[in-house]
PDB file of C-alpha atoms in Angstrom:
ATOM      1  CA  UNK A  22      14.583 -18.252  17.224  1.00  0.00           C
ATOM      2  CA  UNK A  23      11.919 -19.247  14.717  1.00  0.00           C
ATOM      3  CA  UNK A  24       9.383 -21.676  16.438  1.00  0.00           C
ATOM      4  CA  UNK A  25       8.942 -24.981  14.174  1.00  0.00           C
ATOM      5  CA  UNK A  26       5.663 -26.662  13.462  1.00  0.00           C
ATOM      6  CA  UNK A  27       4.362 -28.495  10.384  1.00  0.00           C
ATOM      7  CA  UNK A  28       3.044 -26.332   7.819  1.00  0.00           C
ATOM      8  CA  UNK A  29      -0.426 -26.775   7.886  1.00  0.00           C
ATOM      9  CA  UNK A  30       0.099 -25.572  11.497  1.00  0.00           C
ATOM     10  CA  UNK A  31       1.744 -22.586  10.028  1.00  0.00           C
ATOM     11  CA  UNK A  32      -0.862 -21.456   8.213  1.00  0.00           C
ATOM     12  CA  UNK A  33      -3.333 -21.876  10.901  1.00  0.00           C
ATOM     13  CA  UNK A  34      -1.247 -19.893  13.171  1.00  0.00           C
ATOM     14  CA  UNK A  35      -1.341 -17.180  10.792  1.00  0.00           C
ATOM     15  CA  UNK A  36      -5.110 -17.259  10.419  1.00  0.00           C
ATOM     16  CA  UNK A  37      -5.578 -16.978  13.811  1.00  0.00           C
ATOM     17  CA  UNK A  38      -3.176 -13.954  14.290  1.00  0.00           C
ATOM     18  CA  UNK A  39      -4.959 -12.244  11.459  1.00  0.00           C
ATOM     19  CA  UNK A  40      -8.225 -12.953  13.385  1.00  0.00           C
ATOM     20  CA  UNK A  41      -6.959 -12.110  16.805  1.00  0.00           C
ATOM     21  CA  UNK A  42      -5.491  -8.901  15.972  1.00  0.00           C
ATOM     22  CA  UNK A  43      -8.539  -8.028  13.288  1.00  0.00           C
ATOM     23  CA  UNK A  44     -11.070  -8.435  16.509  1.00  0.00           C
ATOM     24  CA  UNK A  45      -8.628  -6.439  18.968  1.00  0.00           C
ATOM     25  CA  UNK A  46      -8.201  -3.835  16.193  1.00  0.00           C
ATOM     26  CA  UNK A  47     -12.070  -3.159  16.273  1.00  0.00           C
ATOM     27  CA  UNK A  48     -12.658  -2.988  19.969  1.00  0.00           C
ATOM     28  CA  UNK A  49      -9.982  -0.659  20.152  1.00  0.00           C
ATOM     29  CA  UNK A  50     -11.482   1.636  17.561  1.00  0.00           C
ATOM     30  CA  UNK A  51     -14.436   1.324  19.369  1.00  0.00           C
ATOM     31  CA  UNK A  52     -12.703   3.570  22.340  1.00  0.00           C
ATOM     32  CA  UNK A  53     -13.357   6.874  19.835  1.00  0.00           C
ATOM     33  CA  UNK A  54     -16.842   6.217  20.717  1.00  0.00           C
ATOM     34  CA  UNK A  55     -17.046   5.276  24.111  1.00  0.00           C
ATOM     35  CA  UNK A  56     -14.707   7.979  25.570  1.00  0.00           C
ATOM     36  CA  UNK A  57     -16.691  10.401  23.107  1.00  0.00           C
ATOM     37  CA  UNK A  58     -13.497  11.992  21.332  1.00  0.00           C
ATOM     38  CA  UNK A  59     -15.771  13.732  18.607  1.00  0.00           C
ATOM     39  CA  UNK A  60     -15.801  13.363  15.082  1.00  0.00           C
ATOM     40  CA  UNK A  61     -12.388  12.309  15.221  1.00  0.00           C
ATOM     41  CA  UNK A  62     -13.122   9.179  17.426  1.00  0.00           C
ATOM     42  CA  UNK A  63     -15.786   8.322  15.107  1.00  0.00           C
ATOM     43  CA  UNK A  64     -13.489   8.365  12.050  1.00  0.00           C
ATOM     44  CA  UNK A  65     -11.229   6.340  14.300  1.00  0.00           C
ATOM     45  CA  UNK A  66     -13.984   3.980  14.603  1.00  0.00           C
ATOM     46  CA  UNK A  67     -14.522   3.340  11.390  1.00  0.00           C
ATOM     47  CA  UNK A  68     -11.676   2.960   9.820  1.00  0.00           C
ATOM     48  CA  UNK A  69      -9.972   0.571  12.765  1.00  0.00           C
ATOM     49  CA  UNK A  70     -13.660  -1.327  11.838  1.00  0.00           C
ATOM     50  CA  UNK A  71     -13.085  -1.343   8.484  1.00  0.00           C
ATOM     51  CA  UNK A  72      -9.432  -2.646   9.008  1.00  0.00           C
ATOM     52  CA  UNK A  73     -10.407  -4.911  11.403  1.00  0.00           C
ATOM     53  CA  UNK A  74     -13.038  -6.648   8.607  1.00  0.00           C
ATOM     54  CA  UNK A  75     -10.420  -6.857   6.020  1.00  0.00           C
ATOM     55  CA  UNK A  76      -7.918  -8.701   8.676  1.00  0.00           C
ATOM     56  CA  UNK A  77     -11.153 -11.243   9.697  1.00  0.00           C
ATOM     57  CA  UNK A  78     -12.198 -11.877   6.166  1.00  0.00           C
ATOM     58  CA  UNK A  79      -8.349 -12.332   5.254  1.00  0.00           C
ATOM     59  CA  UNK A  80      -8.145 -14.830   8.080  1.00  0.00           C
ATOM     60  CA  UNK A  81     -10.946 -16.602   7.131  1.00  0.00           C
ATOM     61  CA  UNK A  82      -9.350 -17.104   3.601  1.00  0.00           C
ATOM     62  CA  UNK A  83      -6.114 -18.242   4.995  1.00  0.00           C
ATOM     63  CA  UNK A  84      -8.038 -20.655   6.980  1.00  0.00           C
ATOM     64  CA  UNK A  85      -9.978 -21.906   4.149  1.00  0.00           C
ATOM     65  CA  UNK A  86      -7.029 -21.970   2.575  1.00  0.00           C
ATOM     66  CA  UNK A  87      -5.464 -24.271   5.162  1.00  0.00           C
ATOM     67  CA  UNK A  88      -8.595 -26.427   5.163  1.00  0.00           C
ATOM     68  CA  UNK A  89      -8.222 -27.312   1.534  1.00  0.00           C
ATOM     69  CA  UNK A  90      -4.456 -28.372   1.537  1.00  0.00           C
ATOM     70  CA  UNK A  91      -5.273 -30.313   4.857  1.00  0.00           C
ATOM     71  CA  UNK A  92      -7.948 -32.714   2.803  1.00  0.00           C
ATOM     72  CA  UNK A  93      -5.521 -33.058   0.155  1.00  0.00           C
ATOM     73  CA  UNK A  94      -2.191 -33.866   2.280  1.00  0.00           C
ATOM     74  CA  UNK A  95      -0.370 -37.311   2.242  1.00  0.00           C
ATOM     75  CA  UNK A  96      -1.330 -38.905   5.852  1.00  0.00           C
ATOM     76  CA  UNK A  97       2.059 -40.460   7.189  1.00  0.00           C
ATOM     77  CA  UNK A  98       2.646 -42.180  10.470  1.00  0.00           C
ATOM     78  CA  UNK A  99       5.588 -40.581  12.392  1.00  0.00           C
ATOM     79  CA  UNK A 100       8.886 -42.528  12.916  1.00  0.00           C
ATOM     80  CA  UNK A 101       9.898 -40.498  16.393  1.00  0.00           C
ATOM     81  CA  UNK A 102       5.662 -40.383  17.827  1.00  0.00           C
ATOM     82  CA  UNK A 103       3.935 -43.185  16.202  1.00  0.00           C
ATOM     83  CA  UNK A 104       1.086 -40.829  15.403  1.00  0.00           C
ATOM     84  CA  UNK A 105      -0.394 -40.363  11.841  1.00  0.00           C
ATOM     85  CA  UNK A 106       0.892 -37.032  10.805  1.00  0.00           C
ATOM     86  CA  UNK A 107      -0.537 -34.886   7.324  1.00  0.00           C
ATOM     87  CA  UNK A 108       2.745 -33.882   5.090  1.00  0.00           C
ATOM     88  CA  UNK A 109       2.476 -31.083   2.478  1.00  0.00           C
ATOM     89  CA  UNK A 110       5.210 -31.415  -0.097  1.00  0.00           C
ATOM     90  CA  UNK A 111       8.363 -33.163  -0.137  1.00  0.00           C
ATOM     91  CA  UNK A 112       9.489 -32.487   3.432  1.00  0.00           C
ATOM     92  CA  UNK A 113       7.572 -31.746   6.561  1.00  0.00           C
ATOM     93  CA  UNK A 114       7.512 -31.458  10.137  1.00  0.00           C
ATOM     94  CA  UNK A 115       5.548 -33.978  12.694  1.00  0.00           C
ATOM     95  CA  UNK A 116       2.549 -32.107  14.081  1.00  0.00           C
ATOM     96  CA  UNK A 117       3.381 -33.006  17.203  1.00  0.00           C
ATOM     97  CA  UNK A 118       7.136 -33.997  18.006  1.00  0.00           C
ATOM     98  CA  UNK A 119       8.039 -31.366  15.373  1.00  0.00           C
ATOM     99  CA  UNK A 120      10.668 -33.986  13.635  1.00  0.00           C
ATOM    100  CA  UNK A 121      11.184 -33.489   9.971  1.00  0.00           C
ATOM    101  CA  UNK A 122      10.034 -35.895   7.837  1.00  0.00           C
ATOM    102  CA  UNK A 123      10.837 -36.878   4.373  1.00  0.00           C
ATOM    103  CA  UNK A 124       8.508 -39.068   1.580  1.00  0.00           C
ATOM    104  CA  UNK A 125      11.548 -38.360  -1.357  1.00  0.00           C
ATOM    105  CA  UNK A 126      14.891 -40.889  -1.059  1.00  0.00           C
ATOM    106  CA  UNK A 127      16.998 -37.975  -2.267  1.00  0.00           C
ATOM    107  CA  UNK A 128      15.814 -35.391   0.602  1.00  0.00           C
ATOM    108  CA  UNK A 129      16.652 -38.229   3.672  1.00  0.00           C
ATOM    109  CA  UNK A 130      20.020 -38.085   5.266  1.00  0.00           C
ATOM    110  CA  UNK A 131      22.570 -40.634   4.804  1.00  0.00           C
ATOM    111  CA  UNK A 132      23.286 -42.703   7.592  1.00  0.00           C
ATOM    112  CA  UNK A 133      26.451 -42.660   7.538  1.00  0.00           C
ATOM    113  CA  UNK A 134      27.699 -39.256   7.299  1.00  0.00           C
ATOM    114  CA  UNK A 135      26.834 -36.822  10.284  1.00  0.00           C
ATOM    115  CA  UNK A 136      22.908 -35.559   9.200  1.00  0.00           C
ATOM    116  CA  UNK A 137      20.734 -34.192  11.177  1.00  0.00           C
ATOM    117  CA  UNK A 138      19.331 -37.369  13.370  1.00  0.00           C
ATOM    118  CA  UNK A 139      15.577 -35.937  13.977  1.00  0.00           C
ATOM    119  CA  UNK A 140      15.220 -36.376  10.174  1.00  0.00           C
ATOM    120  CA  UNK A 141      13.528 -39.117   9.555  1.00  0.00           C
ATOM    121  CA  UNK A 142      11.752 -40.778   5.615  1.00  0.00           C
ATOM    122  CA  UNK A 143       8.454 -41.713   6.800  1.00  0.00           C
ATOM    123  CA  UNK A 144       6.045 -44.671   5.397  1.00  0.00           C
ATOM    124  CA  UNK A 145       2.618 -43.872   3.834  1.00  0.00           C
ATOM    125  CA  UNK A 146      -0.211 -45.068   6.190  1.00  0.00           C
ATOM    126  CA  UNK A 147      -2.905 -46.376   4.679  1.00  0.00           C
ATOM    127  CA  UNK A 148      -6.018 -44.093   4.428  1.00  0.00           C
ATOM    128  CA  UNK A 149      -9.456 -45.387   3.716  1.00  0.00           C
TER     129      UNK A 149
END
């Protein structure tokens, strides 16, 4: 099952994968060196370092990345939580009760008919 989060949280989930497994790939290139395996374990080191670089400056990207949409995203307060929630796009998920929220007419469910009841169109907050 896919988990489901908002997607601002998605892409901060993936930025901190890339810099989790970036970090663990460089300490365990580092073992060439410590366990003394030769040249080979030095040319293990280095290019798990290397790797591990590209994955870190990659996540810092993505989290820049992330950082940008999040100043830019409609602030909405949740119809399920109360709490003011950040939307990207035309549908989104509560950052914290994970309902989906709507800002277009066309995209919310009819009331009538049997929709999907955690979908909710949310209200703008105001933002100063």
């Amino acid at each position: 099952m896919r988990f489901k989060s908002s997607k601002v949280n998605e892409f901060r989930l993936w930025g901190l994968l890339l810099t989790m497994g970036g970090m663990l790939l460089m300490i365990l290139g580092l073992a060439g060196i410590v366990f003394e395996w030769g040249s080979a374990g030095r040319m293990l080191a280095a290019v798990c370092m290397v790797i591990g670089a590209i994955a870190m400056l990659v996540s810092m990207g993505i989290y820049f990345a992330a950082g940008m949409m999040s100043t830019s995203a409609t602030v909405i307060e949740c119809p399920e939580c109360g709490k003011p929630t950040k939307m990207l796009g035309k549908t989104d998920r509560c950052m914290f009760c994970k309902t989906i929220l709507t800002l277009d007419p066309k995209h919310a469910p009819a009331t009538d008919s049997g929709a999907n009841p955690t979908t909710h169109q949310a209200g703008e907050t105001t933002s100063p």
